[in-house]
């Protein structure tokens, strides 16, 4: 089966490891954001209402998504191409050094383009996944997204064996 | 005689046959397209349940063509291209694993819609060949066998029951149920307790519901939910008479040139063609896929598809028509104690507004068939909840504005909703055929689903929704909004192989046996000529138990 084969390959990829973080990582990240982080931070900033996209590790979560071979390449390309278009249209080095209101102008400009409108909406959805997924997927670290929104997770919670995509091989082995 | 019965599909329409025939000692072989996900594999992981295709096929491999109303005509698009997935649950137990289990019996008049209300122009309404009285014992059987909890109370549309009350007491309720009852009294409306296919007490190996707060779209970890897998198939397997083959996608039913079915052909997990021989074949792939399989099984004997000599297969597909509405219950509008209780996760609402199951209103032209409204909470899964907040008036919002909105939505209120169910009038523009060009990964034509709806569905949906809106307001809801449209809910599908007495206008006889093929039965919702103004699954289960009784009569009990 195609799906099982892919799962086998996928399970060996180090994306989950790539998504792990420690508190040092996080402290560094909040000092200086990469341009990708800065886009996400503009969409969901850390502010008086609670933690932001960088705290939820949205950028790393999106990297994981982009490497997930089970997801339709055209969906992944769509997200990746949006970042490329952003890079083509704006000076990303400059974007990194901008303050929040300057960045806001750029995001508004992006939203006014035909590609930017739906692309920003798409990365917003992925950021929500990072914010509110089970921490086993390396978003929502220490459940900060859930805690922020007083959310009670359902029981039982996923384990390594039955999380996506491992569940495919677990079912086939049982 | 010990017969070999091949059942195709393993959801709600299949479970009773699998269970009853295995228990009677017949050899049952089940071919299920999806994988075998067992109870221990389920968790409340939103990624698995709703964010990725784990319980449903990848649309790159298997899609549908939807032919939807557009302007004065129709426009056909495939579900991959438009990013709309209509698969419901392709695993052992089918979509019954993921249902919420709001269960309603159809009412006596639903079995004779034509003679009760007369014809509706542009709708193919017919009476059923059986009556409510014929089905009643089987509705009762579902209560005990699948397990239904609830409380029978008198109301103008309470159907006759052969037992006084449900075998399982009602599930624990949120305080909002009492508030809805009170709102109903103030308005002079009947808010009626809703039965659920959920165990409130344990039953054999199945534990009672622990109110996980994640029911619809999620598999059940206690087996309290009455899925076909937990409630019926596990028991059938324990008899030793039932063999279940997962990852078996049936693509052709072969006849012997004398009108008899002899083999079911399927692709196994390694994509190899395999076949199974049997005396009796029972198809229960959920309505759309069942019609597709019969249409795909054409041969010299059945040039237009199996059991399709009168061009009836796929016709008169129906869904549950209706609408949805919602409001915010702001905690600040309630006492501290009530606000705390409203916010408690897990507890159920289980109330429906039944007063307009039949409507007598001169504006609608006198007595017409109406519908009901079920009151439900917004689903708990937080990602889906958040995604719905990202736009205001169609425009993306972000930054602190978005976060403020999210914080308020998640922590300052609870969203109370209603879902209205009314008849989907069967009509000439709602049917299944085979797509001419689009194929699945096995190179089989996919189902082309034409989705025409009748204006009466919208009219009645609006009527009942307006009454439900009054209840939301009376209970203290703010920001009440609602909508009724012609988009079908794909989880509630029926028809396509309707039963009847005339082979020229129906596919199946009153026992759900194909008029044209003596050993072929269809037992998912396909048999239903009309769907009633209720969710379908109780009727699907009951009918499958009824057909099992007929099969036992036909074949005898192998144990005897
Ligand atoms: C989220 C959700 C909530 C719901 N809530 C409710 C509710 O509250 N109340 C209610 O009454 N109903 C509810 N339902 C609907 C209910 O689940 C269905 O009505 C019921 O399961 C239909 O039974 P079925 O046998 O027709 O189809 P299913 O239960 O879906 O079973 C069909 C099976 O056939 C298999 N199959 C398909 N094609 C093939 C093939 N070619 N070869 C082999 N196997 C095949 C499928 O993989 C599937 O397992 C809900 C459904 C969903 C998804
Ligand atoms: S435990 Fe109860 S609420 Fe949770 S899935 Fe099972 S039946 Fe539904």
GROMACS .gro file of C-alpha atoms and ligand atoms in nm, chain B residues 8-13 31-33 88-91 93-96 98-103 217 248-250 284-286 289 491-492 524 535-537 540, ligand 1:
model
   91
  182UNK     CA    1  -1.969  -0.554   0.170
  183UNK     CA    2  -1.900  -0.265   0.405
  184UNK     CA    3  -1.908  -0.280   0.784
  185UNK     CA    4  -2.092   0.032   0.897
  186UNK     CA    5  -2.437   0.080   1.046
  187UNK     CA    6  -2.618  -0.088   0.756
  205UNK     CA    7  -1.516  -0.716   0.295
  206UNK     CA    8  -1.434  -0.370   0.428
  207UNK     CA    9  -1.252  -0.115   0.220
  262UNK     CA   10  -1.723   1.004   0.608
  263UNK     CA   11  -1.529   0.719   0.762
  264UNK     CA   12  -1.372   0.435   0.568
  265UNK     CA   13  -1.262   0.202   0.843
  267UNK     CA   14  -1.738   0.010   1.146
  268UNK     CA   15  -1.763   0.290   0.889
  269UNK     CA   16  -1.877   0.634   0.980
  270UNK     CA   17  -2.078   0.493   1.272
  272UNK     CA   18  -1.751   0.890   1.430
  273UNK     CA   19  -2.118   0.976   1.463
  274UNK     CA   20  -2.252   1.175   1.756
  275UNK     CA   21  -2.536   0.928   1.803
  276UNK     CA   22  -2.834   1.166   1.817
  277UNK     CA   23  -3.100   0.905   1.753
  391UNK     CA   24  -1.582   1.300   1.448
  422UNK     CA   25  -1.066  -0.493   0.075
  423UNK     CA   26  -1.217  -0.256  -0.180
  424UNK     CA   27  -1.493  -0.433  -0.370
  458UNK     CA   28  -2.382  -0.167   0.264
  459UNK     CA   29  -2.116   0.078   0.146
  460UNK     CA   30  -2.317   0.391   0.243
  463UNK     CA   31  -2.089   0.411  -0.283
  665UNK     CA   32  -2.275   1.237   0.667
  666UNK     CA   33  -2.650   1.181   0.637
  698UNK     CA   34  -2.746   0.072   0.428
  709UNK     CA   35  -3.111   1.172   1.148
  710UNK     CA   36  -3.111   0.835   0.969
  711UNK     CA   37  -2.896   0.593   1.161
  714UNK     CA   38  -3.068   0.215   0.912
  735LIG     C1   39  -1.925   1.319   1.227
  735LIG     C2   40  -2.051   1.240   1.208
  735LIG     C3   41  -2.157   1.259   1.296
  735LIG     C4   42  -2.274   1.186   1.279
  735LIG     N1   43  -2.374   1.201   1.371
  735LIG     C5   44  -2.488   1.129   1.357
  735LIG     C6   45  -2.593   1.143   1.452
  735LIG     O1   46  -2.581   1.218   1.549
  735LIG     N2   47  -2.705   1.072   1.435
  735LIG     C7   48  -2.722   0.987   1.329
  735LIG     O2   49  -2.827   0.924   1.319
  735LIG     N3   50  -2.623   0.970   1.238
  735LIG     C8   51  -2.508   1.040   1.250
  735LIG     N4   52  -2.407   1.024   1.158
  735LIG     C9   53  -2.433   0.939   1.039
  735LIG    C10   54  -2.405   0.791   1.058
  735LIG     O3   55  -2.270   0.769   1.089
  735LIG    C11   56  -2.442   0.719   0.929
  735LIG     O4   57  -2.579   0.742   0.901
  735LIG    C12   58  -2.424   0.568   0.930
  735LIG     O5   59  -2.297   0.532   0.977
  735LIG    C13   60  -2.447   0.516   0.790
  735LIG     O6   61  -2.431   0.378   0.783
  735LIG     P1   62  -2.385   0.308   0.648
  735LIG     O7   63  -2.375   0.165   0.674
  735LIG     O8   64  -2.471   0.357   0.538
  735LIG     O9   65  -2.242   0.372   0.618
  735LIG     P2   66  -2.107   0.366   0.700
  735LIG    O10   67  -2.136   0.349   0.844
  735LIG    O11   68  -2.025   0.481   0.661
  735LIG    O12   69  -2.038   0.233   0.646
  735LIG    C14   70  -2.005   0.216   0.510
  735LIG    C15   71  -1.880   0.131   0.502
  735LIG    O13   72  -1.867   0.077   0.371
  735LIG    C16   73  -1.730   0.078   0.335
  735LIG     N5   74  -1.720   0.075   0.188
  735LIG    C17   75  -1.750   0.174   0.101
  735LIG     N6   76  -1.726   0.133  -0.025
  735LIG    C18   77  -1.679   0.006  -0.018
  735LIG    C19   78  -1.635  -0.088  -0.116
  735LIG     N7   79  -1.637  -0.060  -0.246
  735LIG     N8   80  -1.589  -0.209  -0.073
  735LIG    C20   81  -1.587  -0.240   0.060
  735LIG     N9   82  -1.629  -0.153   0.156
  735LIG    C21   83  -1.675  -0.032   0.118
  735LIG    C22   84  -1.679   0.206   0.396
  735LIG    O14   85  -1.538   0.203   0.409
  735LIG    C23   86  -1.752   0.211   0.530
  735LIG    O15   87  -1.678   0.148   0.631
  735LIG    C24   88  -2.288   1.093   1.172
  735LIG    C25   89  -2.180   1.074   1.085
  735LIG    C26   90  -2.063   1.145   1.103
  735LIG    C27   91  -1.949   1.122   1.007
   0.00000   0.00000   0.00000
